[in-house]
GROMACS .gro file of C-alpha atoms in nm:
model
  200
    1MET     CA    1   5.806  13.361   8.293
    2SER     CA    2   5.925  13.018   8.411
    3GLU     CA    3   5.791  12.694   8.265
    4LYS     CA    4   5.624  12.606   8.597
    5LYS     CA    5   5.416  12.925   8.587
    6ASN     CA    6   5.342  12.923   8.213
    7PHE     CA    7   5.100  12.635   8.155
    8ASP     CA    8   5.121  12.677   7.777
    9ILE     CA    9   5.473  12.530   7.760
   10GLY     CA   10   5.633  12.215   7.893
   11ASP     CA   11   5.488  11.869   7.945
   12GLN     CA   12   5.116  11.827   7.885
   13TRP     CA   13   4.885  11.546   7.996
   14VAL     CA   14   4.602  11.399   7.786
   15PHE     CA   15   4.313  11.304   8.016
   16VAL     CA   16   4.078  11.050   7.853
   17ALA     CA   17   3.744  10.904   7.968
   18LEU     CA   18   3.640  10.590   7.777
   19ASP     CA   19   3.323  10.381   7.785
   20SER     CA   20   3.459  10.025   7.818
   21GLU     CA   21   3.153   9.870   7.650
   22THR     CA   22   3.114  10.090   7.342
   23LYS     CA   23   3.478  10.212   7.334
   24LEU     CA   24   3.348  10.568   7.292
   25VAL     CA   25   3.579  10.844   7.414
   26ILE     CA   26   3.329  11.040   7.622
   27ALA     CA   27   3.556  11.326   7.724
   28HIS     CA   28   3.916  11.435   7.692
   29TYR     CA   29   4.125  11.727   7.807
   30VAL     CA   30   4.480  11.842   7.732
   31GLY     CA   31   4.658  12.026   8.011
   32ARG     CA   32   4.920  12.014   8.281
   33LYS     CA   33   4.901  11.730   8.532
   34THR     CA   34   4.761  11.945   8.812
   35THR     CA   35   4.466  11.958   9.051
   36GLY     CA   36   4.300  12.227   8.838
   37SER     CA   37   4.328  12.025   8.517
   38THR     CA   38   4.195  11.714   8.689
   39ASP     CA   39   3.900  11.901   8.838
   40TYR     CA   40   3.812  12.046   8.499
   41PHE     CA   41   3.840  11.711   8.321
   42ILE     CA   42   3.613  11.536   8.572
   43SER     CA   43   3.365  11.824   8.545
   44LEU     CA   44   3.357  11.764   8.166
   45LEU     CA   45   3.276  11.401   8.235
   46LYS     CA   46   2.998  11.507   8.471
   47GLU     CA   47   2.841  11.715   8.190
   48LYS     CA   48   2.842  11.419   7.950
   49ILE     CA   49   2.694  11.146   8.175
   50LEU     CA   50   2.360  11.191   8.349
   51ASN     CA   51   2.300  10.845   8.498
   52ARG     CA   52   2.489  10.658   8.769
   53PHE     CA   53   2.790  10.466   8.639
   54GLN     CA   54   3.105  10.289   8.752
   55LEU     CA   55   3.437  10.470   8.726
   56SER     CA   56   3.789  10.324   8.737
   57THR     CA   57   4.096  10.549   8.738
   58ASP     CA   58   4.466  10.505   8.788
   59ALA     CA   59   4.630  10.604   9.115
   60PHE     CA   60   4.684  10.973   9.035
   61HIS     CA   61   4.627  11.143   9.369
   62CYS     CA   62   4.409  11.427   9.232
   63TYR     CA   63   4.130  11.200   9.107
   64PRO     CA   64   3.945  11.120   9.435
   65ASN     CA   65   3.892  11.486   9.531
   66ALA     CA   66   3.798  11.579   9.174
   67VAL     CA   67   3.542  11.298   9.159
   68GLU     CA   68   3.401  11.403   9.497
   69LYS     CA   69   3.363  11.765   9.382
   70SER     CA   70   3.177  11.677   9.062
   71PHE     CA   71   2.985  11.362   9.150
   72GLY     CA   72   2.964  11.340   9.529
   73ALA     CA   73   2.831  10.992   9.607
   74GLU     CA   74   2.644  10.959   9.276
   75ILE     CA   75   2.883  10.706   9.117
   76ASP     CA   76   3.065  10.383   9.202
   77TYR     CA   77   3.436  10.453   9.204
   78VAL     CA   78   3.753  10.242   9.230
   79GLN     CA   79   4.113  10.356   9.202
   80ILE     CA   80   4.369  10.113   9.063
   81ASN     CA   81   4.733  10.135   9.173
   82LYS     CA   82   4.980   9.930   8.970
   83ILE     CA   83   5.308   9.855   9.146
   84TYR     CA   84   5.602   9.818   8.907
   85ARG     CA   85   5.930   9.637   8.951
   86ASN     CA   86   6.237   9.855   8.985
   87GLU     CA   87   6.410   9.839   8.648
   88MET     CA   88   6.779   9.797   8.589
   89LYS     CA   89   6.962  10.112   8.487
   90GLY     CA   90   6.915  10.177   8.116
   91GLU     CA   91   6.590   9.977   8.084
   92ILE     CA   92   6.344  10.243   8.198
   93ARG     CA   93   6.357  10.458   7.886
   94TYR     CA   94   6.330  10.184   7.625
   95SER     CA   95   6.123   9.904   7.774
   96PRO     CA   96   5.793   9.901   7.965
   97PRO     CA   97   5.824   9.830   8.338
   98LYS     CA   98   5.693   9.499   8.468
   99ILE     CA   99   5.388   9.499   8.697
  100ILE     CA  100   5.441   9.302   9.017
  101ARG     CA  101   5.117   9.385   9.199
  102ILE     CA  102   4.783   9.561   9.142
  103ASN     CA  103   4.604   9.723   9.434
  104ARG     CA  104   4.236   9.820   9.401
  105GLU     CA  105   4.105  10.082   9.643
  106TRP     CA  106   3.727  10.111   9.679
  107ILE     CA  107   3.662  10.486   9.706
  108GLN     CA  108   3.281  10.489   9.713
  109GLY     CA  109   2.965  10.309   9.612
  110GLU     CA  110   2.935   9.942   9.523
  111PRO     CA  111   3.150   9.879   9.215
  112LYS     CA  112   3.130   9.542   9.040
  113VAL     CA  113   3.463   9.364   9.068
  114SER     CA  114   3.439   9.224   8.715
  115ARG     CA  115   3.423   9.575   8.570
  116VAL     CA  116   3.711   9.728   8.764
  117SER     CA  117   3.976   9.794   8.501
  118THR     CA  118   4.178  10.063   8.325
  119SER     CA  119   4.296   9.826   8.049
  120HIS     CA  120   4.062   9.964   7.783
  121VAL     CA  121   4.169  10.324   7.829
  122LYS     CA  122   4.535  10.215   7.838
  123ARG     CA  123   4.480  10.044   7.504
  124GLN     CA  124   4.319  10.361   7.372
  125ASN     CA  125   4.625  10.550   7.487
  126LEU     CA  126   4.837  10.319   7.271
  127THR     CA  127   4.605  10.387   6.975
  128MET     CA  128   4.647  10.761   7.031
  129CYS     CA  129   5.025  10.734   7.044
  130MET     CA  130   5.038  10.512   6.736
  131GLN     CA  131   4.815  10.736   6.525
  132MET     CA  132   4.957  11.077   6.618
  133ARG     CA  133   5.316  11.144   6.521
  134ARG     CA  134   5.356  11.413   6.785
  135PHE     CA  135   5.349  11.147   7.060
  136THR     CA  136   5.648  10.956   6.921
  137ARG     CA  137   5.914  10.949   7.190
  138LEU     CA  138   6.274  11.070   7.153
  139THR     CA  139   6.200  11.281   6.843
  140ASN     CA  140   6.136  11.647   6.767
  141ALA     CA  141   5.786  11.574   6.631
  142PHE     CA  142   5.617  11.706   6.944
  143SER     CA  143   5.377  12.001   6.921
  144LYS     CA  144   5.552  12.335   6.939
  145LYS     CA  145   5.230  12.509   7.049
  146LEU     CA  146   4.971  12.391   7.300
  147ASP     CA  147   4.686  12.493   7.069
  148ASN     CA  148   4.827  12.265   6.798
  149LEU     CA  149   4.836  11.972   7.039
  150LYS     CA  150   4.478  12.037   7.152
  151SER     CA  151   4.359  12.059   6.792
  152ALA     CA  152   4.538  11.739   6.695
  153CYS     CA  153   4.385  11.552   6.990
  154SER     CA  154   4.036  11.681   6.913
  155LEU     CA  155   4.073  11.573   6.551
  156HIS     CA  156   4.199  11.229   6.657
  157PHE     CA  157   3.923  11.160   6.908
  158ASN     CA  158   3.646  11.275   6.676
  159TYR     CA  159   3.786  11.058   6.397
  160TYR     CA  160   3.817  10.768   6.643
  161ASN     CA  161   3.457  10.806   6.763
  162PHE     CA  162   3.277  10.874   6.436
  163MET     CA  163   3.489  10.751   6.144
  164ARG     CA  164   3.710  10.463   6.254
  165ILE     CA  165   3.559  10.113   6.265
  166HIS     CA  166   3.658   9.939   6.587
  167LYS     CA  167   3.774   9.585   6.514
  168SER     CA  168   3.594   9.419   6.804
  169LEU     CA  169   3.272   9.616   6.746
  170ARG     CA  170   3.271   9.612   6.363
  171VAL     CA  171   3.118   9.959   6.377
  172THR     CA  172   3.241  10.295   6.503
  173PRO     CA  173   3.217  10.365   6.878
  174ALA     CA  174   2.959  10.637   6.808
  175MET     CA  175   2.743  10.386   6.620
  176GLU     CA  176   2.776  10.133   6.901
  177HIS     CA  177   2.676  10.405   7.146
  178ARG     CA  178   2.379  10.492   6.919
  179ILE     CA  179   2.483  10.853   6.874
  180THR     CA  180   2.473  10.803   6.497
  181ASN     CA  181   2.363  10.527   6.260
  182HIS     CA  182   2.639  10.554   6.001
  183ILE     CA  183   3.011  10.608   5.949
  184TRP     CA  184   3.078  10.977   5.906
  185THR     CA  185   3.247  11.105   5.591
  186TRP     CA  186   3.521  11.369   5.597
  187GLU     CA  187   3.276  11.618   5.447
  188GLU     CA  188   3.023  11.549   5.719
  189PHE     CA  189   3.293  11.548   5.983
  190LEU     CA  190   3.433  11.886   5.877
  191GLY     CA  191   3.091  12.036   5.808
  192VAL     CA  192   3.162  12.115   5.442
  193LYS     CA  193   3.011  12.005   5.112
  194SER     CA  194   3.201  11.766   4.888
  195ARG     CA  195   3.391  11.911   4.590
  196SER     CA  196   3.158  11.742   4.341
  197LYS     CA  197   2.856  11.910   4.498
  198LEU     CA  198   3.030  12.245   4.496
  199VAL     CA  199   3.112  12.209   4.126
  200ALA     CA  200   2.754  12.110   4.044
   0.00000   0.00000   0.00000
């Protein structure tokens, strides 16, 4: 079976939905960068949010149709297209491209201009890459199995939401979002009793 037909091998995309105010990762999905994956990811987001909200995405062409399928006209949606300068040969791999223009396309609703941004989720992407070895470029540390990558991402995002204090918030995103009122311990996170309790 070729790599194009076997979705368990080859490049995988980590879709992430982030609340820009509380920094909570609301939904994530690991899969190929396809229409089906995008539809499924947006449907996960639909399950997590019940009220009307404002959504900003990058310019990936599958997003508008996926948002329409799941939300219809129930949200305010803007797509952001960043235009990058053509890099000199040899620069693309090792240095980030320079942005020369940002186009914002109003897809539906009445989004507030001041809240149109993908900067927070881009910063979260950096956090993900910095904290998970398997995302280090130009190494052999990548996941050899898709299930391993999915498990690592789930572990990371749960730790990020419930156990890691966000510097700007001074609490965890889950606490800021009022899902919980305390920082979770590893025992609580994993659903097991501590060793001292087991001994007792």
